[in-house]
PDB file of C-alpha atoms in Angstrom:
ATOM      1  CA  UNK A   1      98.820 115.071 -59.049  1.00  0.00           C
ATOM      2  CA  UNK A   2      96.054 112.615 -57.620  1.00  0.00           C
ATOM      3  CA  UNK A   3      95.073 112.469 -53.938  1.00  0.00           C
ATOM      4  CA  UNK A   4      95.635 109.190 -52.282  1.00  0.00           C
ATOM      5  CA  UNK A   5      92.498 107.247 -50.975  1.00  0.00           C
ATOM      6  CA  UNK A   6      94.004 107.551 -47.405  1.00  0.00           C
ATOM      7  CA  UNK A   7      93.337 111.361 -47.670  1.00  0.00           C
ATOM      8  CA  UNK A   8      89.981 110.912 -48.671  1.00  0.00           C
ATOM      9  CA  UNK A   9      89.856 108.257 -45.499  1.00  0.00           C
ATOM     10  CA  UNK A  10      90.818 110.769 -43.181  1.00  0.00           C
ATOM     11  CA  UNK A  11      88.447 113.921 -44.355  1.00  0.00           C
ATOM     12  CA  UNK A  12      85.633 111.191 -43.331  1.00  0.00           C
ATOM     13  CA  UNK A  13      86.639 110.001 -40.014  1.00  0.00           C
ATOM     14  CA  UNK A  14      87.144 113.715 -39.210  1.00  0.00           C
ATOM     15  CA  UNK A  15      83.761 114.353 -40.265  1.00  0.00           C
ATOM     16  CA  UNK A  16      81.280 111.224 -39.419  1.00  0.00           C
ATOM     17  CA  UNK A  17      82.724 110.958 -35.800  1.00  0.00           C
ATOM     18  CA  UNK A  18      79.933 113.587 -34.799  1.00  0.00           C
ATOM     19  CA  UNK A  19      77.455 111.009 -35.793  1.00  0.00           C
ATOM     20  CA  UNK A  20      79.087 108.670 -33.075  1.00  0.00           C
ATOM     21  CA  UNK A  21      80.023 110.969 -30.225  1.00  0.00           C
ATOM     22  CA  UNK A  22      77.456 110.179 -27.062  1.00  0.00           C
ATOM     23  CA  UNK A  23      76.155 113.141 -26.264  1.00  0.00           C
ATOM     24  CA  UNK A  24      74.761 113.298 -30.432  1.00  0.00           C
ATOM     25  CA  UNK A  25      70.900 112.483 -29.366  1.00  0.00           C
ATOM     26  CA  UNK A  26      71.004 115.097 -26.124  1.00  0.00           C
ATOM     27  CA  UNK A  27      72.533 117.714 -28.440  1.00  0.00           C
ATOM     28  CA  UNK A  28      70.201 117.755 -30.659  1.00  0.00           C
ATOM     29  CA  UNK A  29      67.232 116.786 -28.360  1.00  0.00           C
ATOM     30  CA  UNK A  30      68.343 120.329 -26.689  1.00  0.00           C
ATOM     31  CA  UNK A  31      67.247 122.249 -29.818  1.00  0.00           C
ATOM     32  CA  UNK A  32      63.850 120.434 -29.874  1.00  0.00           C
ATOM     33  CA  UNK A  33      64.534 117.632 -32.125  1.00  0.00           C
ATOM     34  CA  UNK A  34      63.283 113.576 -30.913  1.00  0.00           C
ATOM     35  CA  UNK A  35      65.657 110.680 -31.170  1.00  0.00           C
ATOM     36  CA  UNK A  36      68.874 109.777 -32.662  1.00  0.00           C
ATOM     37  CA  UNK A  37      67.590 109.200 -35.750  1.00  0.00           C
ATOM     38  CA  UNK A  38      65.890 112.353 -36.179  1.00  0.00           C
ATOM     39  CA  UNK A  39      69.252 114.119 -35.303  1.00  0.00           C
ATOM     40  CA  UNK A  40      71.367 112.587 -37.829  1.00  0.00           C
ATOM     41  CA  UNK A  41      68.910 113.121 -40.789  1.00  0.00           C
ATOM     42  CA  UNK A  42      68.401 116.747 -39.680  1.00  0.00           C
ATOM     43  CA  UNK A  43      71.419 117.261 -39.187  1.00  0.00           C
ATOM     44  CA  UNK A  44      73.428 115.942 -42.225  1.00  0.00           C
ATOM     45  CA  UNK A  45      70.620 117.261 -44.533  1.00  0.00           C
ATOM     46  CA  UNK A  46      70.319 120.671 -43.043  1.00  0.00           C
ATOM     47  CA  UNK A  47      73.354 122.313 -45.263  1.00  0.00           C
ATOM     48  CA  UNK A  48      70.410 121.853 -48.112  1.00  0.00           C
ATOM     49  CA  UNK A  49      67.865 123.965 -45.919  1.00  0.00           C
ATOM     50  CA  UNK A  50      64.623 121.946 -45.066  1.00  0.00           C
ATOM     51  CA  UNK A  51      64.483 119.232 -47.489  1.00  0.00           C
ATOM     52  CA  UNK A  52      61.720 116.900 -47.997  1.00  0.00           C
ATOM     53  CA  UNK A  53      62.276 113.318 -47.580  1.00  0.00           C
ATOM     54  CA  UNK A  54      62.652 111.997 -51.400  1.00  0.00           C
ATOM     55  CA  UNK A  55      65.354 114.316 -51.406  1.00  0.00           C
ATOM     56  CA  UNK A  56      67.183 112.781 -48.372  1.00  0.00           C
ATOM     57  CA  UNK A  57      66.459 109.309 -49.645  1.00  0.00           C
ATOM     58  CA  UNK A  58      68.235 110.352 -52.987  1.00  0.00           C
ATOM     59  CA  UNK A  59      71.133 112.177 -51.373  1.00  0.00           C
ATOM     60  CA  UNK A  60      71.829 109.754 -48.857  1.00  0.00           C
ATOM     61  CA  UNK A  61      71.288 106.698 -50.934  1.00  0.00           C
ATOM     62  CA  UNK A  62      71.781 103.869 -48.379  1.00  0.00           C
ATOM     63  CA  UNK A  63      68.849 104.056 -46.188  1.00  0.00           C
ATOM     64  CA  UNK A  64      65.302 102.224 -45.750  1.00  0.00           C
ATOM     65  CA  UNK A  65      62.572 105.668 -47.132  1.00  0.00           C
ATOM     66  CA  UNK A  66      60.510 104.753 -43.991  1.00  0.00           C
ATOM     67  CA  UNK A  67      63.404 105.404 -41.768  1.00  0.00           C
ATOM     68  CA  UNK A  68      63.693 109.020 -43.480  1.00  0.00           C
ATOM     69  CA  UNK A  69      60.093 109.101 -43.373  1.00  0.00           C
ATOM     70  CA  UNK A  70      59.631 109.317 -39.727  1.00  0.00           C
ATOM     71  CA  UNK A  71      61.928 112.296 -39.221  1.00  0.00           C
ATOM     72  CA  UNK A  72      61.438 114.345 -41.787  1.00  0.00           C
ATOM     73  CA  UNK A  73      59.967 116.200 -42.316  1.00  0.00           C
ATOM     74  CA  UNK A  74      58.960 116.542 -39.041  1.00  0.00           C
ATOM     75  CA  UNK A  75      62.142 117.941 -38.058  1.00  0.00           C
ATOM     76  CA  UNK A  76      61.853 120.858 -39.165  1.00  0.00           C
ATOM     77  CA  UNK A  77      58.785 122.432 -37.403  1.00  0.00           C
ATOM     78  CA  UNK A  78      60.020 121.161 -34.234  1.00  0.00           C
ATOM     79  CA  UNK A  79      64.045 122.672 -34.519  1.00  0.00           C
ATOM     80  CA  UNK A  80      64.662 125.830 -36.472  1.00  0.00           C
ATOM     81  CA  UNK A  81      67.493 125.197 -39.042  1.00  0.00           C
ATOM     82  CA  UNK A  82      69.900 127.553 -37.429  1.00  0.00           C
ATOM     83  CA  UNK A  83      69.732 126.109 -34.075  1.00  0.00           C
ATOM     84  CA  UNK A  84      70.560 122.710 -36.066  1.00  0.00           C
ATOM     85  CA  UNK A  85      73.224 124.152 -37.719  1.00  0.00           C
ATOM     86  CA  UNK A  86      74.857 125.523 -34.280  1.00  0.00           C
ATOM     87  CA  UNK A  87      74.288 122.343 -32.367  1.00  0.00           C
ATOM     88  CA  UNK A  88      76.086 120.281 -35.446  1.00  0.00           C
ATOM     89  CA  UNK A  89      79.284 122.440 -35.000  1.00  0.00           C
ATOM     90  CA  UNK A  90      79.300 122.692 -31.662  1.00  0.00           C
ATOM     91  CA  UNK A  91      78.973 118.640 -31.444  1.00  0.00           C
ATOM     92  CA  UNK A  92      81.631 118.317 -33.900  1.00  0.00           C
ATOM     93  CA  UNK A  93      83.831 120.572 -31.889  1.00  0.00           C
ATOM     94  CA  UNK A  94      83.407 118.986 -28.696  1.00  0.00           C
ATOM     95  CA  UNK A  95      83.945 115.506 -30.792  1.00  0.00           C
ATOM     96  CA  UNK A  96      87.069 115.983 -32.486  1.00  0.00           C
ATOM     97  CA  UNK A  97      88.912 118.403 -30.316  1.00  0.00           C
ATOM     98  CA  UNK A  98      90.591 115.206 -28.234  1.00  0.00           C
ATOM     99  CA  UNK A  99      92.104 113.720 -31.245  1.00  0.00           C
ATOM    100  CA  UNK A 100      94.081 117.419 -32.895  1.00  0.00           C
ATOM    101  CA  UNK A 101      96.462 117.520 -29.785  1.00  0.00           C
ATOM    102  CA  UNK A 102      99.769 118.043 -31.825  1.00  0.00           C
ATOM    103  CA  UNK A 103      98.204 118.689 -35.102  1.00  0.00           C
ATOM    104  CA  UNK A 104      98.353 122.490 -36.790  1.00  0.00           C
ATOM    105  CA  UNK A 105      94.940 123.246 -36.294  1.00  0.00           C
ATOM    106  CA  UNK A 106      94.545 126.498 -38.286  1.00  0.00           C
ATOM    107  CA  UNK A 107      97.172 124.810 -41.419  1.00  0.00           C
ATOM    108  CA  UNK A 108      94.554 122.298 -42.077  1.00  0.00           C
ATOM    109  CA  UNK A 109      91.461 124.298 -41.711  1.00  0.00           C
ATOM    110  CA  UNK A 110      93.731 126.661 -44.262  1.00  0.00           C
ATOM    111  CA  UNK A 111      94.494 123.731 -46.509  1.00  0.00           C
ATOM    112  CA  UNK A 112      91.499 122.310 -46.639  1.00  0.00           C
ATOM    113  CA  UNK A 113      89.102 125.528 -47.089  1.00  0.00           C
ATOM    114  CA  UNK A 114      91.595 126.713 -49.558  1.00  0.00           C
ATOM    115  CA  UNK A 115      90.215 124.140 -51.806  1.00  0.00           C
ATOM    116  CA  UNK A 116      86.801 124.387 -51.614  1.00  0.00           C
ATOM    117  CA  UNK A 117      86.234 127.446 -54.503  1.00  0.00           C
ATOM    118  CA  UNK A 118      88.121 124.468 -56.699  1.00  0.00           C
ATOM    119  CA  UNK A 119      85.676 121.995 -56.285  1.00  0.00           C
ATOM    120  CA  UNK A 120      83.735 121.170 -59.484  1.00  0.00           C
ATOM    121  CA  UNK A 121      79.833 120.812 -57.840  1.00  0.00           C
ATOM    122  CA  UNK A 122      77.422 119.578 -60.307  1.00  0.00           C
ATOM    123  CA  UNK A 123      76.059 116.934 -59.764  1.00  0.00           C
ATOM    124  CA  UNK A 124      76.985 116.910 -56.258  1.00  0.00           C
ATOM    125  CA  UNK A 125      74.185 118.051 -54.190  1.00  0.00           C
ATOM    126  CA  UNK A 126      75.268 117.192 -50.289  1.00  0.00           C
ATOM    127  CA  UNK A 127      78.770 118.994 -50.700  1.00  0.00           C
ATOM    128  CA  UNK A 128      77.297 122.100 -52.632  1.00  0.00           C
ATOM    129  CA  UNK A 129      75.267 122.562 -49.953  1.00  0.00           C
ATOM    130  CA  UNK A 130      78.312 122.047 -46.967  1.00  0.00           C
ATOM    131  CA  UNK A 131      80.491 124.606 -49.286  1.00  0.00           C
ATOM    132  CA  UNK A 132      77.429 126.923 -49.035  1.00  0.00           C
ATOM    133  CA  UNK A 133      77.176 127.268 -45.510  1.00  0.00           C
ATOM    134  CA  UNK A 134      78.852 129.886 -43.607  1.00  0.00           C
ATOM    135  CA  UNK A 135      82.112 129.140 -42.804  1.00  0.00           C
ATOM    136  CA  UNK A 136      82.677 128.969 -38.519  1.00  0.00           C
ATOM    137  CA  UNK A 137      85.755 131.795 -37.111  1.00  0.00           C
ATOM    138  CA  UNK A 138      87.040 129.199 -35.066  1.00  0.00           C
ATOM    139  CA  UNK A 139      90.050 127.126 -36.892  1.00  0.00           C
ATOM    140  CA  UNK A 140      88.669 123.916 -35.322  1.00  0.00           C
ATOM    141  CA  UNK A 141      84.765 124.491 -36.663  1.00  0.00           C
ATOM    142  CA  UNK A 142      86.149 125.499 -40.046  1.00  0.00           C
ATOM    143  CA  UNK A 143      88.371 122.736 -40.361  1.00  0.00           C
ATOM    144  CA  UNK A 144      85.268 120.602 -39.368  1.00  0.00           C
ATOM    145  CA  UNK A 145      82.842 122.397 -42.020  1.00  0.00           C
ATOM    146  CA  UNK A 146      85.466 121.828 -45.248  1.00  0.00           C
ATOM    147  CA  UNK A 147      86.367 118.327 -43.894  1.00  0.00           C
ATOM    148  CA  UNK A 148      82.387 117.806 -43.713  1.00  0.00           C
ATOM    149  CA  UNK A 149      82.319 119.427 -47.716  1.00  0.00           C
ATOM    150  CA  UNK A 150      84.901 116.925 -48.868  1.00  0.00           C
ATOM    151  CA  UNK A 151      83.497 113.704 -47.381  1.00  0.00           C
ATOM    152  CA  UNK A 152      80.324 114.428 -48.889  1.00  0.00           C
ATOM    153  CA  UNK A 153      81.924 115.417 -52.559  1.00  0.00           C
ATOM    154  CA  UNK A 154      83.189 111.706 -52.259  1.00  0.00           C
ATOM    155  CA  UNK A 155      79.891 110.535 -50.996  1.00  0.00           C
ATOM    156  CA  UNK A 156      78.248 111.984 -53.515  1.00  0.00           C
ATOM    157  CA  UNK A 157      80.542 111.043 -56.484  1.00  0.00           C
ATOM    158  CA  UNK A 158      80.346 107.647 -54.657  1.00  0.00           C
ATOM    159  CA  UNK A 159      76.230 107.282 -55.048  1.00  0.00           C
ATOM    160  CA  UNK A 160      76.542 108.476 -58.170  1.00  0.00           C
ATOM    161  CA  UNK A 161      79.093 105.841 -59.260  1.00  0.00           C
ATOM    162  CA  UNK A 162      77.133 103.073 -57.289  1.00  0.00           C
ATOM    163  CA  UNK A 163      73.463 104.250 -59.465  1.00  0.00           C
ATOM    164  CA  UNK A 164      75.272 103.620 -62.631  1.00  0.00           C
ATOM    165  CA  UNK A 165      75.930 100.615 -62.076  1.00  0.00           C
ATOM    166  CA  UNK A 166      72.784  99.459 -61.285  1.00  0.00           C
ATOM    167  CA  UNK A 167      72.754  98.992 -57.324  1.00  0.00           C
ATOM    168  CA  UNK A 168      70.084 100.066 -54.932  1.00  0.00           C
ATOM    169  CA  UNK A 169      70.534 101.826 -51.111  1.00  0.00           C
ATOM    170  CA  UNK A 170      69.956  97.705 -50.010  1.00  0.00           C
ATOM    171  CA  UNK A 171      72.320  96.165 -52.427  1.00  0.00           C
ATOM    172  CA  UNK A 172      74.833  98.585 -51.659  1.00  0.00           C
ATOM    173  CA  UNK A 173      74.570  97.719 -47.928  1.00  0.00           C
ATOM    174  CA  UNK A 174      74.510  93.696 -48.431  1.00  0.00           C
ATOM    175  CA  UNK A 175      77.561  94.207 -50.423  1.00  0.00           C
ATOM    176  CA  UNK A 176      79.387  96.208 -47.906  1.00  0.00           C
ATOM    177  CA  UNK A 177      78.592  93.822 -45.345  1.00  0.00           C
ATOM    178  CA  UNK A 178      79.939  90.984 -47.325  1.00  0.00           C
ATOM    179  CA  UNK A 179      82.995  92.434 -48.394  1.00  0.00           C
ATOM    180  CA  UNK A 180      83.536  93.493 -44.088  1.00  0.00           C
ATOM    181  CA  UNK A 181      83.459  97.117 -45.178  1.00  0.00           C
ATOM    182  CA  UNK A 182      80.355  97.564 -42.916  1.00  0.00           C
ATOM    183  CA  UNK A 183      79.609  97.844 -39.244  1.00  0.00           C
ATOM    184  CA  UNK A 184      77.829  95.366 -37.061  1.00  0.00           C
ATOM    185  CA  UNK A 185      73.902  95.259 -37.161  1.00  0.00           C
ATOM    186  CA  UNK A 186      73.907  97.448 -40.351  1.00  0.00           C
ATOM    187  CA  UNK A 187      70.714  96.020 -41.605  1.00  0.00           C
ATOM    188  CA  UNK A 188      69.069  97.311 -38.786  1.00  0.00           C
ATOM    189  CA  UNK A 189      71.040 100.443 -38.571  1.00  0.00           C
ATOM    190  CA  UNK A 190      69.697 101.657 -41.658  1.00  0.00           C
ATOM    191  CA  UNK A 191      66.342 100.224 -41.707  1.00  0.00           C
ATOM    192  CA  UNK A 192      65.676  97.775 -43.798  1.00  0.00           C
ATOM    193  CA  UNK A 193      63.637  94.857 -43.070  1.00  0.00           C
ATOM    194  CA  UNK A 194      64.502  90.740 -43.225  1.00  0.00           C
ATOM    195  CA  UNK A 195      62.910  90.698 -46.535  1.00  0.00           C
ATOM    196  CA  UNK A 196      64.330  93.738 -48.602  1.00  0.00           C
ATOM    197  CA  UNK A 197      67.685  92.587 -47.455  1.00  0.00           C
ATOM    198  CA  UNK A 198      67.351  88.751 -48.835  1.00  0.00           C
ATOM    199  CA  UNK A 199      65.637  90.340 -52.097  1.00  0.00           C
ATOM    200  CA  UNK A 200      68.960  92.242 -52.042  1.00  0.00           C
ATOM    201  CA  UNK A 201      71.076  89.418 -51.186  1.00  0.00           C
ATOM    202  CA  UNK A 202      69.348  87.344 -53.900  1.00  0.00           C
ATOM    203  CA  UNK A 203      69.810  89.975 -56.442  1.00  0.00           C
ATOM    204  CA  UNK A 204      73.435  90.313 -56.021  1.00  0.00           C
ATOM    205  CA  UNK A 205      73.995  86.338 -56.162  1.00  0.00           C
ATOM    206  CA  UNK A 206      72.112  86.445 -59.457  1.00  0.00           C
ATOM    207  CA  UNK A 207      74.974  88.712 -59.926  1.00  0.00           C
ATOM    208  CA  UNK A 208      77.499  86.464 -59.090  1.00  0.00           C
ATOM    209  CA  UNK A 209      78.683  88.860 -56.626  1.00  0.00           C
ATOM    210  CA  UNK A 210      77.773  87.083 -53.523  1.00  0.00           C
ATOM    211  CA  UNK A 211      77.562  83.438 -52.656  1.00  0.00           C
ATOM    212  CA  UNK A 212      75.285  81.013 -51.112  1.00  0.00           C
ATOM    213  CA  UNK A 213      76.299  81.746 -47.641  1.00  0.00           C
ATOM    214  CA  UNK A 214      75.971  85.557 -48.664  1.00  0.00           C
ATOM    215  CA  UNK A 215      79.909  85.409 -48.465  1.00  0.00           C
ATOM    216  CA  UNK A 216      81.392  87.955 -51.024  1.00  0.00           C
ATOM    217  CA  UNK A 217      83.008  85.811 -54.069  1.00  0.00           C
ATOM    218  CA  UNK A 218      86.101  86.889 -56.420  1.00  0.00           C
ATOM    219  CA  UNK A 219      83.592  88.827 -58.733  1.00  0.00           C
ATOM    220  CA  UNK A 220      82.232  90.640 -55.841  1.00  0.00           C
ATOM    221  CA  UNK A 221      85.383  91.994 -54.913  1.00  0.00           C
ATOM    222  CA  UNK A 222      86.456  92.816 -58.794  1.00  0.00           C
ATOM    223  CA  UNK A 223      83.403  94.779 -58.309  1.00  0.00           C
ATOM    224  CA  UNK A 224      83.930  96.480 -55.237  1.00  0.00           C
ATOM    225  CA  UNK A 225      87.418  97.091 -56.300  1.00  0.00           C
ATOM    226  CA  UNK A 226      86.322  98.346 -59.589  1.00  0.00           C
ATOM    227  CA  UNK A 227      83.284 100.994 -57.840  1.00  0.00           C
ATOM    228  CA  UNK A 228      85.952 102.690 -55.074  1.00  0.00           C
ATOM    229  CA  UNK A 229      87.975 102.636 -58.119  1.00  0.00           C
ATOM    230  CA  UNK A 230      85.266 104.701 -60.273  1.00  0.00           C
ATOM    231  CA  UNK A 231      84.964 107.110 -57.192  1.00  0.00           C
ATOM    232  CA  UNK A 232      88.283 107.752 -56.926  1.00  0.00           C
ATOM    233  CA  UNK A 233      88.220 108.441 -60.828  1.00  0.00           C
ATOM    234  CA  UNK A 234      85.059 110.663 -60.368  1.00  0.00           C
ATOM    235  CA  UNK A 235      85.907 112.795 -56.968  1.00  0.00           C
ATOM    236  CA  UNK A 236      89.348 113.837 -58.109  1.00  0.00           C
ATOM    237  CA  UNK A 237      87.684 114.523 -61.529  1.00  0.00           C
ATOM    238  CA  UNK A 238      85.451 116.925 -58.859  1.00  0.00           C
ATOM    239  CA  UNK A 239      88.933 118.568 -57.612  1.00  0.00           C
ATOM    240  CA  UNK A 240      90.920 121.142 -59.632  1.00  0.00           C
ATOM    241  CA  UNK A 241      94.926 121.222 -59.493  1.00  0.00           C
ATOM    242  CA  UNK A 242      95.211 124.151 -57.557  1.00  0.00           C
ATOM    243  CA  UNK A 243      92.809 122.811 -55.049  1.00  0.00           C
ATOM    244  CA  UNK A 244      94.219 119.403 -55.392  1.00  0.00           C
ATOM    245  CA  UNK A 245      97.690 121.438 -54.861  1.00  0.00           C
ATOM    246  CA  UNK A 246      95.746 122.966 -51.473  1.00  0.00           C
ATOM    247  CA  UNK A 247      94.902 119.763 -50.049  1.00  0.00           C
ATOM    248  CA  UNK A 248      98.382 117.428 -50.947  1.00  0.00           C
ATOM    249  CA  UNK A 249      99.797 120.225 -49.022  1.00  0.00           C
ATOM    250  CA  UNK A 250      97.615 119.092 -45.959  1.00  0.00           C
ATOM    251  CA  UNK A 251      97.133 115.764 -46.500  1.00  0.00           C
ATOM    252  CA  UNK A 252      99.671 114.176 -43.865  1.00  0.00           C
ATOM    253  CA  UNK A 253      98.237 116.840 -41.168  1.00  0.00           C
ATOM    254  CA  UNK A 254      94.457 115.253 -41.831  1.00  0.00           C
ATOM    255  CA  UNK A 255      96.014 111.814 -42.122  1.00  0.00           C
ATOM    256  CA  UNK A 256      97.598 112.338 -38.499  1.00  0.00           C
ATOM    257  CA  UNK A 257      94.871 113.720 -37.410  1.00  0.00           C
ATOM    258  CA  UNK A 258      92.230 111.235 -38.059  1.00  0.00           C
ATOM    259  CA  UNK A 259      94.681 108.436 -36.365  1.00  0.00           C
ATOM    260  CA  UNK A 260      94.775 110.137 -33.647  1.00  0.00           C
ATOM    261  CA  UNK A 261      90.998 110.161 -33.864  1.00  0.00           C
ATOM    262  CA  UNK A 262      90.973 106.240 -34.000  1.00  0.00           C
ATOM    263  CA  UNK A 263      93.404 105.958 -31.686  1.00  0.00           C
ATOM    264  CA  UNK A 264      91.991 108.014 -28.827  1.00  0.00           C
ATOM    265  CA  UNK A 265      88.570 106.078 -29.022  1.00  0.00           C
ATOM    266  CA  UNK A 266      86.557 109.000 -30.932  1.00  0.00           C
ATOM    267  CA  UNK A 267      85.838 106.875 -34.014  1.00  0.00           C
ATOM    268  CA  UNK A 268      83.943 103.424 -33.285  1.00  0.00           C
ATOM    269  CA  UNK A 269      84.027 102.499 -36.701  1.00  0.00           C
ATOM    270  CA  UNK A 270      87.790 102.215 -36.484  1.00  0.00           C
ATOM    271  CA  UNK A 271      88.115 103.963 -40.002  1.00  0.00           C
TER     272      UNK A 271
END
C-alpha cells in the first residue's frame, strides 16, 4: 500500500496554515518574541529545543543564513521554549478550527497519531523532534501536532532528496518559482538578495533546467517531476505498513479537511 501525494498535500496545509493565520506575529510577540520572522523560526524549530542557527539553516534548507541569523538565537533568551510551544498550539487551534466543521475530529487525530511509533526517523531531524513533543489532550491540538510530524517527515525526506542532487536553499527556490510551485515575492520572503538569486538562476540554466527568460524548460520539469518523485520514494520508505495502514484509513478525512481549509480562506497559498 503507498499513500497518495494528495495525502501528503493535505497533512501540510493542515499544518503550515499557522504560519499564515493574522494574529501569528501578536501571538508570539505575547510570549516576548519580536517580529514575524522571529516567530516562525522559533517556532517551527522549537520541537528541537533551542537550536543554534546552522542547525535551522540545515533543517530548513530554503532560507537566506542571515535571515536565520537575526532571530536566532536571540529567540530564545527573550521567550522561554514552553511558552513557544503553548502559543504554537494554541495558534494552530484557533487557525484550523474553521475549516474541521463536519470532519471527525478525534478519527483523524486517532489515525494520524496512530502512526507516528511507525515512522522510520533517521535521518529526519524536524519530524523526530515534532514526534518527541508531548502530545496536546485536546483531539484538535493532537491532530495538529501529528499532522505537524508528518509534513515535516516529508520535508525532511524532501531536503534530503533535493541535497543529493546537488541543489542549494536558492536553487531550490528559483526552481520552484519557475515551475509556479512558489508564492509571490518568494525571493524576498526567504531572504535572499538580487544577486544570490541570478547566481542561482544562472546555475540552473547551466543546467539546462531553466531558460533565458528564467522560464522552466522540458528538462526542468523532468527534474522537478523526477525530485517529488524521489520524495515520494523516500517518505513512504520513512512509513511502515501498519502505520501506512493507520493513515490510508484517514486519508479522505485529512483530504476533506484541508479543502475545507482552502476553501474557507485559512490557507493563502491555496495548497
Amino acid at each position: 500500500m503507498i499513500l497518495r501525494r494528495s495525502f501528503w498535500h493535505a497533512v501540510e496545509t493542515i499544518h503550515h496554515v499557522v504560519y499564515f493565520a493574522p494574529d501569528a506575529k501578536a501571538t508570539f510577540e505575547q510570549v516576548g518574541l519580536k517580529g514575524t520572522w522571529m516567530g516562525y523560526f522559533a517556532s517551527r524549530s522549537v520541537a528541537l529545543g533551542t537550536p543554534g542557527p546552522e542547525v535551522v539553516i540545515a533543517a530548513f534548507h530554503g532560507f537566506a543564513p542571515r535571515m536565520v541569523h537575526r532571530a536566532l538565537p536571540s529567540a530564545w533568551a527573550m521567550a522561554s521554549r514552553d511558552d513557544i510551544l503553548e502559543a504554537r498550539y494554541e495558534l494552530a487551534r484557533r487557525t484550523i478550527a474553521p475549516g474541521f466543521e463536519g470532519v471527525d475530529v478525534p478519527a483523524l487525530a486517532t489515525g494520524l497519531q496512530s502512526a507516528l511509533p511507525g515512522l522510520q526517523l533517521a535521518g529526519r531531524p524536524l519530524a523526530a523532534g515534532h514526534v518527541g513533543l508531548p502530545v496536546p489532550e485536546d483531539d484538535l491540538g493532537a491532530l495538529w501536532h501529528a499532522a505537524s510530524a508528518l509534513r515535516e517527515l516529508r520535508g525532511d525526506s524532501h531536503v534530503a532528496v533535493l541535497t543529493a542532487a546537488g541543489i542549494d536553499g536558492v536553487e531550490a527556490n528559483v526552481l520552484a518559482v519557475a515551475a509556479g510551485l512558489a508564492m509571490t515575492g518568494q525571493q524576498q520572503l526567504r531572504g535572499w538578495t538580487d544577486e544570490e538569486w541570478e547566481a542561482a538562476a544562472a546555475r540552473l540554466r547551466d543546467r539546462g533546467w531553466i531558460d533565458a527568460a528564467d522560464a522552466i524548460t522540458e528538462d526542468g520539469i523532468a527534474a522537478r517531476t523526477q525530485i517529488e518523485s524521489d520524495t515520494d520514494r523516500a517518505t513512504q520508505a520513512a512509513v511502515s505498513a501498519e502505520a501506512t495502514r493507520h493513515l490510508a484509513s484517514v486519508a479522505d478525512l485529512a483530504v476533506q479537511a484541508s479543502k475545507q481549509i482552502v476553501a474557507a480562506g485559512i490557507d493563502p497559498t491555496g495548497h
